[in-house]
PDB file of C-alpha atoms in Angstrom:
ATOM      1  CA  ASP A1422      -5.586 -22.087   4.607  1.00 63.00           C
ATOM      2  CA  ALA A1423      -2.619 -19.831   4.082  1.00 62.00           C
ATOM      3  CA  MET A1424      -3.587 -16.525   5.083  1.00 91.00           C
ATOM      4  CA  VAL A1425      -2.662 -12.983   6.508  1.00 94.00           C
ATOM      5  CA  ILE A1426      -3.866 -12.563  10.096  1.00 94.00           C
ATOM      6  CA  GLN A1427      -4.221  -9.280  11.973  1.00 95.00           C
ATOM      7  CA  ASN A1428      -4.676  -8.743  15.592  1.00 90.00           C
ATOM      8  CA  PRO A1429      -6.685  -7.295  17.182  1.00 91.00           C
ATOM      9  CA  ARG A1430      -9.461  -6.471  14.736  1.00 92.00           C
ATOM     10  CA  TYR A1431     -10.526  -3.381  16.713  1.00 94.00           C
ATOM     11  CA  GLN A1432      -8.180  -1.474  18.981  1.00 96.00           C
ATOM     12  CA  VAL A1433      -9.053   1.517  21.248  1.00 96.00           C
ATOM     13  CA  THR A1434      -6.238   3.568  22.714  1.00 95.00           C
ATOM     14  CA  GLN A1435      -5.809   6.830  24.458  1.00 95.00           C
ATOM     15  CA  PHE A1436      -4.318   9.997  22.898  1.00 95.00           C
ATOM     16  CA  GLY A1437      -0.683   9.651  23.325  1.00 95.00           C
ATOM     17  CA  LYS A1438      -0.502   6.018  24.684  1.00 96.00           C
ATOM     18  CA  PRO A1439       1.690   3.840  22.551  1.00 96.00           C
ATOM     19  CA  VAL A1440      -0.221   1.094  20.723  1.00 96.00           C
ATOM     20  CA  THR A1441       1.031  -1.914  18.780  1.00 97.00           C
ATOM     21  CA  LEU A1442      -0.790  -3.795  16.032  1.00 97.00           C
ATOM     22  CA  SER A1443       0.234  -7.205  14.898  1.00 97.00           C
ATOM     23  CA  CYS A1444       0.309  -9.043  11.644  1.00 97.00           C
ATOM     24  CA  SER A1445       1.074 -12.698  10.953  1.00 97.00           C
ATOM     25  CA  GLN A1446       1.154 -14.658   7.776  1.00 96.00           C
ATOM     26  CA  THR A1447       1.384 -18.393   6.874  1.00 93.00           C
ATOM     27  CA  LEU A1448       2.069 -17.547   3.225  1.00 89.00           C
ATOM     28  CA  ASN A1449       6.089 -17.503   3.866  1.00 89.00           C
ATOM     29  CA  HIS A1450       6.088 -14.392   1.840  1.00 89.00           C
ATOM     30  CA  ASN A1451       9.207 -12.311   2.218  1.00 88.00           C
ATOM     31  CA  VAL A1452       7.622  -8.764   1.663  1.00 89.00           C
ATOM     32  CA  MET A1453       5.273  -7.337   4.202  1.00 92.00           C
ATOM     33  CA  TYR A1454       3.527  -3.952   3.964  1.00 93.00           C
ATOM     34  CA  TRP A1455       1.612  -1.865   6.312  1.00 96.00           C
ATOM     35  CA  TYR A1456      -1.017   0.647   4.806  1.00 95.00           C
ATOM     36  CA  GLN A1457      -3.168   3.215   6.681  1.00 96.00           C
ATOM     37  CA  GLN A1458      -6.805   3.724   5.359  1.00 93.00           C
ATOM     38  CA  LYS A1459      -8.683   6.727   6.681  1.00 93.00           C
ATOM     39  CA  SER A1460     -12.543   6.645   6.528  1.00 88.00           C
ATOM     40  CA  SER A1461     -13.735   6.882   2.780  1.00 84.00           C
ATOM     41  CA  GLN A1462     -10.204   7.099   1.431  1.00 88.00           C
ATOM     42  CA  ALA A1463      -7.876   4.698  -0.399  1.00 89.00           C
ATOM     43  CA  PRO A1464      -5.192   2.799   1.411  1.00 91.00           C
ATOM     44  CA  LYS A1465      -1.940   4.523   1.555  1.00 92.00           C
ATOM     45  CA  LEU A1466       1.547   2.712   2.077  1.00 91.00           C
ATOM     46  CA  LEU A1467       3.251   3.515   5.240  1.00 94.00           C
ATOM     47  CA  PHE A1468       6.288   1.277   4.889  1.00 91.00           C
ATOM     48  CA  HIS A1469       7.400  -2.137   3.852  1.00 90.00           C
ATOM     49  CA  TYR A1470       9.924  -4.771   4.851  1.00 91.00           C
ATOM     50  CA  TYR A1471      11.703  -6.715   1.987  1.00 87.00           C
ATOM     51  CA  ASP A1472      12.918  -9.569   4.015  1.00 87.00           C
ATOM     52  CA  LYS A1473      14.619  -7.910   7.009  1.00 90.00           C
ATOM     53  CA  ASP A1474      15.143  -4.601   5.292  1.00 88.00           C
ATOM     54  CA  PHE A1475      12.845  -1.943   6.475  1.00 90.00           C
ATOM     55  CA  ASN A1476      11.707   0.761   3.816  1.00 88.00           C
ATOM     56  CA  ASN A1477       9.955   3.910   4.916  1.00 88.00           C
ATOM     57  CA  GLU A1478       7.810   5.955   2.622  1.00 87.00           C
ATOM     58  CA  ALA A1479       8.963   9.525   2.590  1.00 84.00           C
ATOM     59  CA  ASP A1480       5.849  11.008   4.029  1.00 88.00           C
ATOM     60  CA  THR A1481       5.219   8.649   6.884  1.00 93.00           C
ATOM     61  CA  PRO A1482       5.355  10.278  10.153  1.00 93.00           C
ATOM     62  CA  ASP A1483       8.027   9.503  12.498  1.00 93.00           C
ATOM     63  CA  ASN A1484       5.427   8.519  15.065  1.00 95.00           C
ATOM     64  CA  PHE A1485       4.956   5.222  13.148  1.00 96.00           C
ATOM     65  CA  GLN A1486       7.514   2.540  13.601  1.00 96.00           C
ATOM     66  CA  SER A1487       7.586  -1.231  12.524  1.00 96.00           C
ATOM     67  CA  ARG A1488       9.285  -4.355  13.741  1.00 96.00           C
ATOM     68  CA  ARG A1489       9.687  -7.633  11.939  1.00 96.00           C
ATOM     69  CA  PRO A1490      11.318 -10.257  14.173  1.00 96.00           C
ATOM     70  CA  ASN A1491      10.864 -13.009  11.693  1.00 94.00           C
ATOM     71  CA  THR A1492       9.416 -13.962   8.384  1.00 93.00           C
ATOM     72  CA  SER A1493       6.047 -14.537   9.707  1.00 95.00           C
ATOM     73  CA  PHE A1494       5.379 -11.478  11.952  1.00 96.00           C
ATOM     74  CA  CYS A1495       5.398  -7.889  11.540  1.00 97.00           C
ATOM     75  CA  PHE A1496       4.233  -5.170  13.968  1.00 97.00           C
ATOM     76  CA  LEU A1497       3.187  -1.608  13.635  1.00 97.00           C
ATOM     77  CA  ASP A1498       4.163   0.631  16.560  1.00 97.00           C
ATOM     78  CA  ILE A1499       2.391   3.996  17.039  1.00 97.00           C
ATOM     79  CA  ARG A1500       4.413   5.844  19.579  1.00 96.00           C
ATOM     80  CA  SER A1501       2.085   8.714  20.423  1.00 96.00           C
ATOM     81  CA  PRO A1502      -1.198   8.343  18.714  1.00 96.00           C
ATOM     82  CA  GLY A1503      -2.960  11.399  17.703  1.00 95.00           C
ATOM     83  CA  LEU A1504      -6.686  11.694  16.931  1.00 95.00           C
ATOM     84  CA  GLY A1505      -5.533  11.936  13.281  1.00 95.00           C
ATOM     85  CA  ASP A1506      -4.145   8.360  13.428  1.00 96.00           C
ATOM     86  CA  ALA A1507      -7.561   6.873  13.860  1.00 96.00           C
ATOM     87  CA  ALA A1508      -7.923   4.655  10.742  1.00 96.00           C
ATOM     88  CA  MET A1509      -7.891   1.105   9.445  1.00 94.00           C
ATOM     89  CA  TYR A1510      -4.638  -0.328   9.156  1.00 96.00           C
ATOM     90  CA  LEU A1511      -4.008  -2.988   6.602  1.00 95.00           C
ATOM     91  CA  CYS A1512      -1.152  -5.511   6.458  1.00 96.00           C
ATOM     92  CA  ALA A1513      -0.345  -7.176   3.137  1.00 94.00           C
ATOM     93  CA  THR A1514       2.244  -9.588   1.948  1.00 92.00           C
ATOM     94  CA  SER A1515       3.757 -10.704  -1.266  1.00 88.00           C
ATOM     95  CA  ARG A1516       6.153 -13.284  -2.457  1.00 84.00           C
ATOM     96  CA  ASP A1517       9.559 -12.254  -4.151  1.00 69.00           C
ATOM     97  CA  THR A1518       9.490 -13.640  -7.513  1.00 59.00           C
ATOM     98  CA  THR A1519      11.260 -12.984 -10.805  1.00 53.00           C
ATOM     99  CA  GLY A1520       9.145 -11.224 -13.602  1.00 46.00           C
ATOM    100  CA  TYR A1521       7.480  -8.857 -11.065  1.00 48.00           C
ATOM    101  CA  GLN A1522       4.249 -10.713 -11.030  1.00 49.00           C
ATOM    102  CA  GLU A1523       3.636 -11.030  -7.452  1.00 69.00           C
ATOM    103  CA  THR A1524       0.448  -9.892  -5.829  1.00 82.00           C
ATOM    104  CA  GLN A1525      -0.305  -8.358  -2.442  1.00 88.00           C
ATOM    105  CA  TYR A1526      -2.531 -10.403  -0.282  1.00 90.00           C
ATOM    106  CA  PHE A1527      -4.192  -8.455   2.539  1.00 92.00           C
ATOM    107  CA  GLY A1528      -5.264  -9.226   6.035  1.00 93.00           C
ATOM    108  CA  PRO A1529      -8.724  -8.029   7.288  1.00 92.00           C
ATOM    109  CA  GLY A1530      -7.222  -4.917   8.769  1.00 93.00           C
ATOM    110  CA  THR A1531      -7.243  -3.420  12.333  1.00 95.00           C
ATOM    111  CA  ARG A1532      -9.604  -0.472  12.977  1.00 94.00           C
ATOM    112  CA  LEU A1533      -7.819   1.992  15.568  1.00 96.00           C
ATOM    113  CA  LEU A1534      -9.934   4.201  17.666  1.00 96.00           C
ATOM    114  CA  VAL A1535      -7.977   7.168  19.617  1.00 96.00           C
ATOM    115  CA  LEU A1536      -9.872   8.681  22.380  1.00 94.00           C
TER     116      LEU A1536
ATOM    117  CA  ALA B 645       4.157  10.152 -10.987  1.00 73.00           C
ATOM    118  CA  GLN B 646       1.723   7.266 -11.212  1.00 77.00           C
ATOM    119  CA  SER B 647      -2.107   7.830 -10.345  1.00 87.00           C
ATOM    120  CA  VAL B 648      -5.228   5.971 -10.679  1.00 93.00           C
ATOM    121  CA  THR B 649      -8.488   7.717 -11.243  1.00 94.00           C
ATOM    122  CA  GLN B 650     -11.958   6.260 -10.605  1.00 96.00           C
ATOM    123  CA  PRO B 651     -14.302   8.609 -11.991  1.00 95.00           C
ATOM    124  CA  ASP B 652     -17.486   7.342 -10.137  1.00 95.00           C
ATOM    125  CA  ILE B 653     -17.459   7.824  -6.412  1.00 94.00           C
ATOM    126  CA  HIS B 654     -20.870   5.927  -6.243  1.00 96.00           C
ATOM    127  CA  ILE B 655     -22.956   3.682  -8.466  1.00 97.00           C
ATOM    128  CA  THR B 656     -26.241   2.060  -7.870  1.00 97.00           C
ATOM    129  CA  VAL B 657     -27.479  -0.827 -10.020  1.00 97.00           C
ATOM    130  CA  SER B 658     -30.401  -3.225  -9.542  1.00 97.00           C
ATOM    131  CA  GLU B 659     -29.867  -6.825  -8.763  1.00 97.00           C
ATOM    132  CA  GLY B 660     -29.360  -8.756 -12.110  1.00 97.00           C
ATOM    133  CA  ALA B 661     -28.186  -5.572 -14.033  1.00 97.00           C
ATOM    134  CA  SER B 662     -24.876  -5.363 -15.630  1.00 97.00           C
ATOM    135  CA  LEU B 663     -22.195  -3.354 -14.034  1.00 97.00           C
ATOM    136  CA  GLU B 664     -19.121  -1.516 -15.361  1.00 97.00           C
ATOM    137  CA  LEU B 665     -16.674   0.245 -13.043  1.00 98.00           C
ATOM    138  CA  ARG B 666     -14.295   2.720 -14.691  1.00 98.00           C
ATOM    139  CA  CYS B 667     -10.527   2.923 -14.025  1.00 97.00           C
ATOM    140  CA  ASN B 668      -7.934   5.077 -15.721  1.00 96.00           C
ATOM    141  CA  TYR B 669      -4.311   4.990 -14.776  1.00 93.00           C
ATOM    142  CA  SER B 670      -1.383   7.172 -15.338  1.00 90.00           C
ATOM    143  CA  TYR B 671       1.970   5.274 -15.515  1.00 82.00           C
ATOM    144  CA  GLY B 672       4.996   5.602 -17.632  1.00 74.00           C
ATOM    145  CA  ALA B 673       5.940   1.914 -18.072  1.00 76.00           C
ATOM    146  CA  THR B 674       4.031  -1.255 -18.624  1.00 75.00           C
ATOM    147  CA  PRO B 675       1.336  -1.233 -15.783  1.00 82.00           C
ATOM    148  CA  TYR B 676       0.430  -4.005 -13.448  1.00 88.00           C
ATOM    149  CA  LEU B 677      -3.059  -3.457 -12.584  1.00 92.00           C
ATOM    150  CA  PHE B 678      -5.486  -4.770  -9.999  1.00 94.00           C
ATOM    151  CA  TRP B 679      -9.046  -4.656  -8.820  1.00 96.00           C
ATOM    152  CA  TYR B 680      -9.645  -5.107  -5.148  1.00 96.00           C
ATOM    153  CA  VAL B 681     -13.060  -5.254  -3.203  1.00 96.00           C
ATOM    154  CA  GLN B 682     -13.623  -4.274   0.242  1.00 93.00           C
ATOM    155  CA  SER B 683     -16.801  -4.977   2.204  1.00 90.00           C
ATOM    156  CA  PRO B 684     -17.463  -2.730   5.095  1.00 85.00           C
ATOM    157  CA  GLY B 685     -14.987  -3.299   7.925  1.00 79.00           C
ATOM    158  CA  GLN B 686     -13.055  -5.704   6.172  1.00 83.00           C
ATOM    159  CA  GLY B 687      -9.661  -5.963   4.282  1.00 86.00           C
ATOM    160  CA  LEU B 688      -9.010  -6.001   0.657  1.00 90.00           C
ATOM    161  CA  GLN B 689      -9.874  -9.125  -1.542  1.00 92.00           C
ATOM    162  CA  LEU B 690      -8.240  -9.405  -4.794  1.00 92.00           C
ATOM    163  CA  LEU B 691     -10.767  -9.685  -7.720  1.00 95.00           C
ATOM    164  CA  LEU B 692      -8.319  -9.960 -10.606  1.00 94.00           C
ATOM    165  CA  LYS B 693      -4.999  -8.761 -12.016  1.00 92.00           C
ATOM    166  CA  TYR B 694      -3.384  -7.931 -15.260  1.00 91.00           C
ATOM    167  CA  PHE B 695       0.354  -8.131 -15.855  1.00 85.00           C
ATOM    168  CA  SER B 696       0.485  -9.072 -19.475  1.00 82.00           C
ATOM    169  CA  GLY B 697      -0.852 -11.107 -22.300  1.00 85.00           C
ATOM    170  CA  ASP B 698      -4.462 -11.435 -22.947  1.00 87.00           C
ATOM    171  CA  THR B 699      -6.076  -8.115 -22.293  1.00 90.00           C
ATOM    172  CA  LEU B 700      -9.534  -9.467 -21.127  1.00 95.00           C
ATOM    173  CA  VAL B 701      -8.894 -10.942 -17.605  1.00 95.00           C
ATOM    174  CA  GLN B 702     -11.169 -13.022 -15.588  1.00 96.00           C
ATOM    175  CA  GLY B 703     -11.544 -12.967 -11.987  1.00 95.00           C
ATOM    176  CA  ILE B 704     -13.388 -14.327  -9.103  1.00 93.00           C
ATOM    177  CA  LYS B 705     -17.212 -13.887  -8.373  1.00 94.00           C
ATOM    178  CA  GLY B 706     -17.962 -13.672 -12.018  1.00 96.00           C
ATOM    179  CA  PHE B 707     -15.914 -10.259 -12.594  1.00 97.00           C
ATOM    180  CA  GLU B 708     -13.785  -9.496 -15.543  1.00 97.00           C
ATOM    181  CA  ALA B 709     -11.708  -6.467 -16.629  1.00 97.00           C
ATOM    182  CA  GLU B 710     -10.279  -5.256 -19.934  1.00 96.00           C
ATOM    183  CA  PHE B 711      -7.086  -3.477 -20.289  1.00 94.00           C
ATOM    184  CA  LYS B 712      -7.122  -0.860 -23.069  1.00 94.00           C
ATOM    185  CA  ARG B 713      -3.530   0.795 -23.408  1.00 91.00           C
ATOM    186  CA  SER B 714      -4.755   3.239 -25.771  1.00 91.00           C
ATOM    187  CA  GLN B 715      -7.331   4.621 -23.309  1.00 93.00           C
ATOM    188  CA  SER B 716      -5.223   4.037 -20.297  1.00 93.00           C
ATOM    189  CA  SER B 717      -8.109   1.982 -18.783  1.00 95.00           C
ATOM    190  CA  PHE B 718      -8.817  -1.056 -16.911  1.00 96.00           C
ATOM    191  CA  ASN B 719     -12.541  -1.230 -16.418  1.00 98.00           C
ATOM    192  CA  LEU B 720     -14.275  -3.852 -14.341  1.00 98.00           C
ATOM    193  CA  ARG B 721     -17.451  -5.616 -15.616  1.00 98.00           C
ATOM    194  CA  LYS B 722     -19.936  -8.248 -14.349  1.00 98.00           C
ATOM    195  CA  PRO B 723     -22.868  -9.265 -16.426  1.00 97.00           C
ATOM    196  CA  SER B 724     -25.288  -9.760 -13.890  1.00 97.00           C
ATOM    197  CA  VAL B 725     -24.860  -8.184 -10.231  1.00 97.00           C
ATOM    198  CA  HIS B 726     -25.853 -10.092  -7.151  1.00 96.00           C
ATOM    199  CA  TRP B 727     -26.799  -8.249  -3.867  1.00 95.00           C
ATOM    200  CA  SER B 728     -23.766  -9.544  -2.272  1.00 94.00           C
ATOM    201  CA  ASP B 729     -21.552  -7.634  -4.610  1.00 96.00           C
ATOM    202  CA  ALA B 730     -22.399  -4.373  -2.762  1.00 96.00           C
ATOM    203  CA  ALA B 731     -18.957  -3.213  -1.527  1.00 96.00           C
ATOM    204  CA  GLU B 732     -16.253  -0.530  -2.279  1.00 95.00           C
ATOM    205  CA  TYR B 733     -14.098  -1.376  -5.179  1.00 97.00           C
ATOM    206  CA  PHE B 734     -10.485  -0.208  -5.619  1.00 96.00           C
ATOM    207  CA  CYS B 735      -8.528  -0.093  -8.762  1.00 96.00           C
ATOM    208  CA  ALA B 736      -4.618  -0.015  -8.299  1.00 94.00           C
ATOM    209  CA  VAL B 737      -1.431   0.203 -10.197  1.00 91.00           C
ATOM    210  CA  ALA B 738       1.797  -1.523  -8.796  1.00 85.00           C
ATOM    211  CA  ILE B 739       5.065   0.421  -9.212  1.00 76.00           C
ATOM    212  CA  PRO B 740       8.346  -0.984  -8.377  1.00 70.00           C
ATOM    213  CA  LEU B 741       9.949  -0.455  -4.809  1.00 67.00           C
ATOM    214  CA  SER B 742      13.043  -2.575  -3.699  1.00 63.00           C
ATOM    215  CA  GLY B 743      13.748  -5.890  -5.242  1.00 63.00           C
ATOM    216  CA  SER B 744      10.403  -7.110  -6.590  1.00 61.00           C
ATOM    217  CA  ALA B 745       8.470  -5.306  -3.951  1.00 66.00           C
ATOM    218  CA  ARG B 746       5.834  -3.177  -5.174  1.00 72.00           C
ATOM    219  CA  GLN B 747       3.910  -0.138  -4.021  1.00 78.00           C
ATOM    220  CA  LEU B 748       0.229  -0.182  -4.793  1.00 85.00           C
ATOM    221  CA  THR B 749      -1.043   3.187  -5.642  1.00 89.00           C
ATOM    222  CA  PHE B 750      -5.003   2.890  -5.229  1.00 92.00           C
ATOM    223  CA  GLY B 751      -7.806   4.962  -6.900  1.00 93.00           C
ATOM    224  CA  SER B 752     -10.209   6.624  -4.582  1.00 92.00           C
ATOM    225  CA  GLY B 753     -12.658   3.722  -4.690  1.00 94.00           C
ATOM    226  CA  THR B 754     -16.343   3.221  -6.143  1.00 96.00           C
ATOM    227  CA  GLN B 755     -18.927   2.339  -3.669  1.00 96.00           C
ATOM    228  CA  LEU B 756     -21.523   0.140  -5.224  1.00 97.00           C
ATOM    229  CA  THR B 757     -25.057  -0.084  -3.973  1.00 97.00           C
ATOM    230  CA  VAL B 758     -27.258  -2.899  -5.289  1.00 97.00           C
ATOM    231  CA  LEU B 759     -31.143  -2.654  -5.318  1.00 95.00           C
ATOM    232  CA  PRO B 760     -33.200  -5.449  -4.783  1.00 91.00           C
TER     233      PRO B 760
END
């Protein structure tokens, strides 16, 4: 089945130690998104890739970076994780279509714990 | 700016009872509206969506939602709740980004508890 895959599902890191989260998709969608969801809160968009074009949200901290080496993969890099970065990180994809009727499909998420 | 309000933080219903989850949105243009469900520790699963046309949309798992432009609402309903429906439900509105990419603005979510 076509899907959005996130690895790992759980990630533990130390304060200040760089960490990378991975997302892959078999949907061949050209748009990929990263959301941060803190406990009991709604998901919040960090950035998205439209093909190879990176688009950062204005309030996304510089500590968060992303890479998209090809259509299928997208990575979220947290350069120096702080305690406040502990959250669920959700990857989503959508397909560029006319008529603005695309839908975002989400992966299962990676829960990040910062010690 | 766009916003989504889910007035009910937590709802408890008995299994077999009917359910309605409320969602109100604020957006200047024609909204693209979604309902997602999230089980504990899981990602978001799309229940249904509204782009245009028939204002009553059917989704998966027996859910439906009705778009009412005059009330800026997109309430989710199910006639008979099952224990497996216990989860958190998010309403969202999509706004344009670059190209046809869209930012989803989510409501704060409604936690559904189902009593046996």
